[in-house]
Structures are given as structure tokens and as C-alpha cells.
PDB file of C-alpha atoms in Angstrom:
ATOM      1  CA  MET Z   1     191.079 128.964   4.335  1.00 65.00           C
ATOM      2  CA  THR Z   2     189.539 127.083   7.268  1.00 70.00           C
ATOM      3  CA  ASP Z   3     190.675 123.613   8.299  1.00 70.00           C
ATOM      4  CA  ASP Z   4     187.283 122.238   7.209  1.00 70.00           C
ATOM      5  CA  ALA Z   5     187.637 123.764   3.729  1.00 66.00           C
ATOM      6  CA  ARG Z   6     191.195 122.418   3.452  1.00 63.00           C
ATOM      7  CA  GLY Z   7     189.988 118.971   4.423  1.00 60.00           C
ATOM      8  CA  ARG Z   8     187.249 119.005   1.776  1.00 61.00           C
ATOM      9  CA  LEU Z   9     189.703 120.240  -0.858  1.00 55.00           C
ATOM     10  CA  ARG Z  10     192.219 117.557   0.096  1.00 56.00           C
ATOM     11  CA  GLN Z  11     189.469 114.926  -0.128  1.00 57.00           C
ATOM     12  CA  ARG Z  12     188.625 116.108  -3.647  1.00 58.00           C
ATOM     13  CA  ILE Z  13     192.248 116.084  -4.726  1.00 56.00           C
ATOM     14  CA  ASP Z  14     193.096 112.723  -3.091  1.00 57.00           C
ATOM     15  CA  SER Z  15     190.094 111.011  -4.640  1.00 65.00           C
ATOM     16  CA  ASP Z  16     190.296 107.326  -5.358  1.00 73.00           C
ATOM     17  CA  PRO Z  17     190.904 106.821  -9.119  1.00 73.00           C
ATOM     18  CA  ASP Z  18     188.272 104.060  -9.232  1.00 73.00           C
ATOM     19  CA  SER Z  19     185.732 106.371  -7.616  1.00 77.00           C
ATOM     20  CA  VAL Z  20     186.545 109.162 -10.072  1.00 78.00           C
ATOM     21  CA  ALA Z  21     186.186 106.782 -13.022  1.00 81.00           C
ATOM     22  CA  ARG Z  22     182.857 105.447 -11.698  1.00 82.00           C
ATOM     23  CA  ASP Z  23     181.530 108.962 -11.113  1.00 84.00           C
ATOM     24  CA  LEU Z  24     182.560 110.023 -14.610  1.00 88.00           C
ATOM     25  CA  PHE Z  25     180.887 106.942 -16.072  1.00 88.00           C
ATOM     26  CA  LYS Z  26     177.789 107.746 -13.998  1.00 90.00           C
ATOM     27  CA  LEU Z  27     177.710 111.267 -15.458  1.00 91.00           C
ATOM     28  CA  VAL Z  28     178.094 109.986 -19.024  1.00 92.00           C
ATOM     29  CA  LEU Z  29     175.324 107.417 -18.527  1.00 92.00           C
ATOM     30  CA  SER Z  30     173.108 110.131 -17.004  1.00 92.00           C
ATOM     31  CA  ILE Z  31     173.469 112.219 -20.142  1.00 93.00           C
ATOM     32  CA  ILE Z  32     172.854 109.210 -22.382  1.00 91.00           C
ATOM     33  CA  GLU Z  33     169.736 108.298 -20.384  1.00 88.00           C
ATOM     34  CA  LEU Z  34     168.456 111.868 -20.680  1.00 90.00           C
ATOM     35  CA  VAL Z  35     168.945 111.797 -24.469  1.00 91.00           C
ATOM     36  CA  ARG Z  36     167.299 108.348 -24.640  1.00 88.00           C
ATOM     37  CA  GLN Z  37     164.248 109.644 -22.769  1.00 89.00           C
ATOM     38  CA  LEU Z  38     164.037 112.699 -25.027  1.00 91.00           C
ATOM     39  CA  MET Z  39     164.294 110.510 -28.147  1.00 90.00           C
ATOM     40  CA  GLU Z  40     161.577 108.216 -26.813  1.00 90.00           C
ATOM     41  CA  ALA Z  41     159.249 111.145 -26.082  1.00 92.00           C
ATOM     42  CA  GLN Z  42     159.848 112.584 -29.557  1.00 93.00           C
ATOM     43  CA  ALA Z  43     159.236 109.185 -31.159  1.00 91.00           C
ATOM     44  CA  LEU Z  44     155.930 108.813 -29.302  1.00 91.00           C
ATOM     45  CA  ARG Z  45     154.856 112.278 -30.456  1.00 94.00           C
ATOM     46  CA  ARG Z  46     155.653 111.408 -34.071  1.00 92.00           C
ATOM     47  CA  VAL Z  47     153.775 108.108 -33.828  1.00 91.00           C
ATOM     48  CA  ASP Z  48     150.762 109.879 -32.278  1.00 93.00           C
ATOM     49  CA  GLN Z  49     150.806 112.467 -35.083  1.00 94.00           C
ATOM     50  CA  GLY Z  50     150.887 109.723 -37.726  1.00 93.00           C
ATOM     51  CA  ASP Z  51     154.086 111.099 -39.300  1.00 86.00           C
ATOM     52  CA  LEU Z  52     155.679 107.662 -39.635  1.00 89.00           C
ATOM     53  CA  SER Z  53     155.051 104.633 -41.814  1.00 92.00           C
ATOM     54  CA  ASP Z  54     154.563 101.231 -40.182  1.00 93.00           C
ATOM     55  CA  ASP Z  55     158.131 100.263 -41.140  1.00 94.00           C
ATOM     56  CA  GLN Z  56     159.498 103.451 -39.594  1.00 93.00           C
ATOM     57  CA  VAL Z  57     157.539 102.853 -36.383  1.00 92.00           C
ATOM     58  CA  GLU Z  58     158.897  99.295 -36.231  1.00 94.00           C
ATOM     59  CA  ALA Z  59     162.508 100.435 -36.838  1.00 94.00           C
ATOM     60  CA  LEU Z  60     162.205 103.234 -34.291  1.00 91.00           C
ATOM     61  CA  GLY Z  61     160.763 100.901 -31.678  1.00 92.00           C
ATOM     62  CA  LEU Z  62     163.496  98.342 -32.270  1.00 95.00           C
ATOM     63  CA  GLY Z  63     166.228 100.998 -32.046  1.00 93.00           C
ATOM     64  CA  LEU Z  64     164.843 102.397 -28.798  1.00 92.00           C
ATOM     65  CA  GLN Z  65     164.502  98.896 -27.365  1.00 93.00           C
ATOM     66  CA  ARG Z  66     168.133  98.080 -28.205  1.00 94.00           C
ATOM     67  CA  LEU Z  67     169.310 101.343 -26.663  1.00 92.00           C
ATOM     68  CA  GLU Z  68     167.360 100.626 -23.477  1.00 91.00           C
ATOM     69  CA  GLU Z  69     168.813  97.097 -23.309  1.00 94.00           C
ATOM     70  CA  ALA Z  70     172.338  98.473 -23.746  1.00 94.00           C
ATOM     71  CA  MET Z  71     171.720 101.006 -20.977  1.00 92.00           C
ATOM     72  CA  GLU Z  72     170.440  98.286 -18.649  1.00 93.00           C
ATOM     73  CA  GLU Z  73     173.516  96.178 -19.373  1.00 94.00           C
ATOM     74  CA  LEU Z  74     175.892  99.080 -18.676  1.00 91.00           C
ATOM     75  CA  LYS Z  75     174.069 100.052 -15.473  1.00 91.00           C
ATOM     76  CA  SER Z  76     174.188  96.434 -14.310  1.00 92.00           C
ATOM     77  CA  ARG Z  77     177.895  96.106 -15.147  1.00 90.00           C
ATOM     78  CA  TYR Z  78     178.742  99.132 -13.006  1.00 85.00           C
ATOM     79  CA  GLY Z  79     176.195  98.493 -10.256  1.00 88.00           C
ATOM     80  CA  LEU Z  80     174.083 101.542 -11.078  1.00 90.00           C
ATOM     81  CA  THR Z  81     170.337 102.084 -11.131  1.00 90.00           C
ATOM     82  CA  THR Z  82     168.275 104.652 -12.996  1.00 88.00           C
ATOM     83  CA  ALA Z  83     167.850 106.433  -9.655  1.00 90.00           C
ATOM     84  CA  ASP Z  84     171.667 106.714  -9.431  1.00 89.00           C
ATOM     85  CA  LEU Z  85     171.667 108.484 -12.791  1.00 89.00           C
ATOM     86  CA  ASN Z  86     168.979 110.972 -11.807  1.00 89.00           C
ATOM     87  CA  LEU Z  87     171.232 113.856 -10.835  1.00 86.00           C
ATOM     88  CA  ASP Z  88     169.901 116.471  -8.431  1.00 86.00           C
ATOM     89  CA  LEU Z  89     170.118 119.877 -10.127  1.00 85.00           C
ATOM     90  CA  GLY Z  90     169.221 121.824  -7.007  1.00 86.00           C
ATOM     91  CA  PRO Z  91     166.449 124.356  -7.561  1.00 89.00           C
ATOM     92  CA  LEU Z  92     165.868 122.994 -11.080  1.00 87.00           C
ATOM     93  CA  GLY Z  93     164.865 119.587  -9.739  1.00 87.00           C
ATOM     94  CA  THR Z  94     166.223 116.311 -11.019  1.00 87.00           C
ATOM     95  CA  LEU Z  95     167.746 115.602 -14.425  1.00 86.00           C
ATOM     96  CA  LEU Z  96     165.559 112.704 -15.522  1.00 85.00           C
ATOM     97  CA  SER Z  97     161.842 112.333 -15.939  1.00 73.00           C
ATOM     98  CA  ASP Z  98     159.959 110.634 -13.089  1.00 66.00           C
ATOM     99  CA  ASN Z  99     158.533 108.053 -15.484  1.00 53.00           C
ATOM    100  CA  PRO Z 100     161.443 106.685 -17.584  1.00 47.00           C
TER     101      PRO Z 100
END
């Protein structure tokens, strides 16, 4: 193993616990944001198709709004932005939609 590889491995192992916790929280929020965006897209499709009653549309909109507010609060609490949550998946592109 080269000295450079050892140094990178040591850096991974000697990671700051606060940094590890923040990165884990960032990953969890990224997944939640992805699911939120998928739910929102599905809800819009169902509304466009006319599958929902007015009460269902209202309840769905309120639920999505509350989820978005909770996400904004959590991102603010941990100093994260939506861009921070948009993980780069290499050749697959980024995790989140360009228009959240």
C-alpha cells in the first residue's frame, strides 16, 4: 500500500465524530428529499388525471407542504441546502431533480 493510500485510509478511520454524524444526517436527508420529490411528482400526476376528490387534493397538498416545511427546518438546523443533498452519482448524474 502506498503512503498516499495509507494517508487516505487513516483520514477515513480518524474521522471527526461530528463530521461523520453530519454526513450521515446529510445522507438520510438526501434520501428523504428524493422520496418527497417522488411523492410530489406522483401527487401531481394523480391530480392531473382527476383521480382525487377535492378533499383528497387538499389533504395531499397540506401533507406535502408540511413535509417540505419540516425538511427546510432540518436543513436549516444543520446548515444544509438542497444543493448539499444532491449527491453526485458519477455517470448516473445527480440524485435529485433539477427542479425540486
